[in-house]
Short mmCIF file of C-alpha atoms in Angstrom, two decimals:
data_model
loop_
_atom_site.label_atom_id
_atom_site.label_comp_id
_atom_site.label_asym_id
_atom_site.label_seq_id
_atom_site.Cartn_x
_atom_site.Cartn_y
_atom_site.Cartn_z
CA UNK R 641 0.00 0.00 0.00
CA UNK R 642 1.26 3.70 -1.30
CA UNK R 643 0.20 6.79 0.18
CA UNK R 644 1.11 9.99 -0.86
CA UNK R 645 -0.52 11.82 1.72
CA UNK R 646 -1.01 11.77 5.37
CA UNK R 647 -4.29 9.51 6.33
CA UNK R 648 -4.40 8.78 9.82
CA UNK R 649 -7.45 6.38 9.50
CA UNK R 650 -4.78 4.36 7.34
CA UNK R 651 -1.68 4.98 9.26
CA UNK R 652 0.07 2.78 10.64
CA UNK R 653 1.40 4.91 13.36
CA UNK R 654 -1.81 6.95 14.62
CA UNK R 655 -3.41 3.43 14.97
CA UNK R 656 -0.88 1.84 16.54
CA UNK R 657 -0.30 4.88 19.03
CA UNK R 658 -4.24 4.95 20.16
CA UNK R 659 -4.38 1.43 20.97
CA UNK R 660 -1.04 2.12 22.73
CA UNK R 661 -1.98 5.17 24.50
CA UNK R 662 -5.53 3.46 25.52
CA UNK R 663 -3.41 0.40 27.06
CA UNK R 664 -0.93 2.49 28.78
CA UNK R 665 -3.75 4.62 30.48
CA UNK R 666 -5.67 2.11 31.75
CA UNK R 667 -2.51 0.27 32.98
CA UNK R 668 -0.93 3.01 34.60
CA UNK R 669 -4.36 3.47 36.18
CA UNK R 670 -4.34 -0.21 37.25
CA UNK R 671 -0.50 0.04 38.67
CA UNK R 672 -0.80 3.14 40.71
CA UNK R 673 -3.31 1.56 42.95
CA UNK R 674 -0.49 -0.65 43.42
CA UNK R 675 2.23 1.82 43.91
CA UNK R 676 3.61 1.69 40.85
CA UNK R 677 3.65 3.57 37.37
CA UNK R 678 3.72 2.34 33.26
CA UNK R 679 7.52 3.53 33.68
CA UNK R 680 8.72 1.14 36.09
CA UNK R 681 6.84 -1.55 34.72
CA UNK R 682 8.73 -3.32 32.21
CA UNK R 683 12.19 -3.37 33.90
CA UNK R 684 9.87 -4.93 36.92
CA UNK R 685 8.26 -7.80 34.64
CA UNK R 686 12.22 -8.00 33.32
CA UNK R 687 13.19 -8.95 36.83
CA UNK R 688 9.92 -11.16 37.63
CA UNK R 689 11.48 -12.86 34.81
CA UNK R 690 14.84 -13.40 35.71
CA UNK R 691 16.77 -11.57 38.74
CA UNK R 692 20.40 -11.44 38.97
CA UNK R 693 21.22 -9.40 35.48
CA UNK R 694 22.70 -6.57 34.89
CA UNK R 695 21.09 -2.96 34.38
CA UNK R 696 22.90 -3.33 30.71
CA UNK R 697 20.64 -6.54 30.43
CA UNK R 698 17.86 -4.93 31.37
CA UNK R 699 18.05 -1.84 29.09
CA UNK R 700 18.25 -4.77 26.47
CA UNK R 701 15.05 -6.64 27.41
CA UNK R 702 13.04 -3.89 28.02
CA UNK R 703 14.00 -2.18 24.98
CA UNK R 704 14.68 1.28 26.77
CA UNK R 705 17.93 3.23 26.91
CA UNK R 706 20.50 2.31 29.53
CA UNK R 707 20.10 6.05 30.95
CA UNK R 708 16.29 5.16 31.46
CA UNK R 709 16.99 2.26 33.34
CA UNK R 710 19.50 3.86 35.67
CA UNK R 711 16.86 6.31 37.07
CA UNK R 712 14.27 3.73 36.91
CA UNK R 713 16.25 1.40 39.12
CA UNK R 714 16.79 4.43 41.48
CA UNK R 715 13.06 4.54 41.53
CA UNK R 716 12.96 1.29 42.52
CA UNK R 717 15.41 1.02 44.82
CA UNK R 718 13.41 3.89 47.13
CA UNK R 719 10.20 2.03 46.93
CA UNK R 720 11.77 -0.62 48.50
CA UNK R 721 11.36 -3.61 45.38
CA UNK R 722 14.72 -3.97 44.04
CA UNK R 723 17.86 -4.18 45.59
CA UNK R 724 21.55 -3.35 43.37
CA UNK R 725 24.31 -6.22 44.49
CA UNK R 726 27.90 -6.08 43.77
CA UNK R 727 28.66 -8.34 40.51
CA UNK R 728 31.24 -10.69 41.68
CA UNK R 729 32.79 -10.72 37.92
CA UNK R 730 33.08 -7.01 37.59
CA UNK R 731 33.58 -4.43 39.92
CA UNK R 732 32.06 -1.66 37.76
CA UNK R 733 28.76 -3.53 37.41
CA UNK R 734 26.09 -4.59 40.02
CA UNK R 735 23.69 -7.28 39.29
CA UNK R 736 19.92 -6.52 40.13
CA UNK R 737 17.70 -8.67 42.49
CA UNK R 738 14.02 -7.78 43.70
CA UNK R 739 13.32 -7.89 47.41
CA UNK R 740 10.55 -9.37 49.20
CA UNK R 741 8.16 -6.48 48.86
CA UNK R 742 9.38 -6.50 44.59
CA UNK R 743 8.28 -10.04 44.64
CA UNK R 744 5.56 -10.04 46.84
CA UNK R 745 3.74 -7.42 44.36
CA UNK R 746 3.90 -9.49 40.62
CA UNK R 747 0.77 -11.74 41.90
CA UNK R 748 -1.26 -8.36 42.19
CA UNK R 749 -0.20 -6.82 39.05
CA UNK R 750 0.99 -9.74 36.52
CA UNK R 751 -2.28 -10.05 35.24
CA UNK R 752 -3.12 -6.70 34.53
CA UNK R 753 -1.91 -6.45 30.72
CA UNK R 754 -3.31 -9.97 30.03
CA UNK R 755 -6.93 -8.36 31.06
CA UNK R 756 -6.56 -5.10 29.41
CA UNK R 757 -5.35 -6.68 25.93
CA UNK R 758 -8.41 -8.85 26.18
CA UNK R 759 -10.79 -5.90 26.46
CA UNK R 760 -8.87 -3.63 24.06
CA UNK R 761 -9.00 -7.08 21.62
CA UNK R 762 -12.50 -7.97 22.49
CA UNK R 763 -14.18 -7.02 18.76
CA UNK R 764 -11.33 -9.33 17.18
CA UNK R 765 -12.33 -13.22 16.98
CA UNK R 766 -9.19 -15.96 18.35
CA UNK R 767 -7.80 -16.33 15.00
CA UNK R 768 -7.86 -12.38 14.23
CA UNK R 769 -5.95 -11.80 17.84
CA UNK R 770 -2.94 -14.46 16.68
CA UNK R 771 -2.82 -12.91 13.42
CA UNK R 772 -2.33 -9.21 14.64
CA UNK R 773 -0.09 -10.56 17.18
CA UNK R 774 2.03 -12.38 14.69
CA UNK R 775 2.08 -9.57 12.49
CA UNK R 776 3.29 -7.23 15.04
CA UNK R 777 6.04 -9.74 16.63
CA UNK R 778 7.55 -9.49 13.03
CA UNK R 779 7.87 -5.78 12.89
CA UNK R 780 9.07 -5.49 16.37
CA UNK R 781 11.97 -8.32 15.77
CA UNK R 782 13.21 -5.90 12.88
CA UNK R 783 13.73 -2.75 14.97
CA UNK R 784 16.59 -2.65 16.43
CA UNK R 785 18.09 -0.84 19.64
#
């Protein structure tokens, strides 16, 4: 498809960023009830994951600049979740671990993207979903950071 001009009912990028900017609003809605915000939340579901990585490894999974995850951590760190550790292989690195309250909180909040997809998805049938999925896995795979 070729488009001269500007069409936002056929851009990819306006339609993209209003189901984006629905899901992030009602999911920063969700998390602050919780004590946390959209912002924190992917380095926390990085570390729900897998603990014990570096900030360099998180910047990589969450797809955010290293800068971002620096002051993100330091949020983190002063609501009491995460902890930074020294990494026994490098002394200019420290390797990131939740703490009890971190993990305590993913049972109360894992769920919440899994129930907002499924309203913001709700006209699209099974087969539709997978398909829009799919098609968006394959474009995110290509960008790269």
């Amino acid at each position: 498809m070729t488009v001269s001009e500007f069409d936002r009912q056929t851009s990819f990028g306006w339609l993209i960023n209003v189901v984006a900017g629905q899901a992030e609003k009602h999911l920063d809605a969700e998390l602050k009830k919780h004590g946390l915000t959209v912002a924190l939340w992917p380095t926390m579901m990085c570390l729900w994951e897998e603990e014990g990585v570096t900030q360099r490894q998180i910047a990589q999974k969450a797809k955010v600049e290293s800068s971002t995850t620096t002051r993100t951590l330091d949020k983190l760190e002063k609501l009491e979740l995460v902890e930074r550790r020294a990494d026994p292989d490098s002394r200019r690195n420290y390797r990131i671990f939740l703490t009890q309250k971190g993990k305590d909180l993913q049972p109360h909040v894992a769920h919440l993207p899994v129930d907002i997809n499924a309203v913001l998805l709700a006209s699209l049938d099974d087969s539709e979903q997978a398909q829009l999925v799919g098609l968006l896995q394959k474009v995110v795979h290509t960008i790269e950071y």
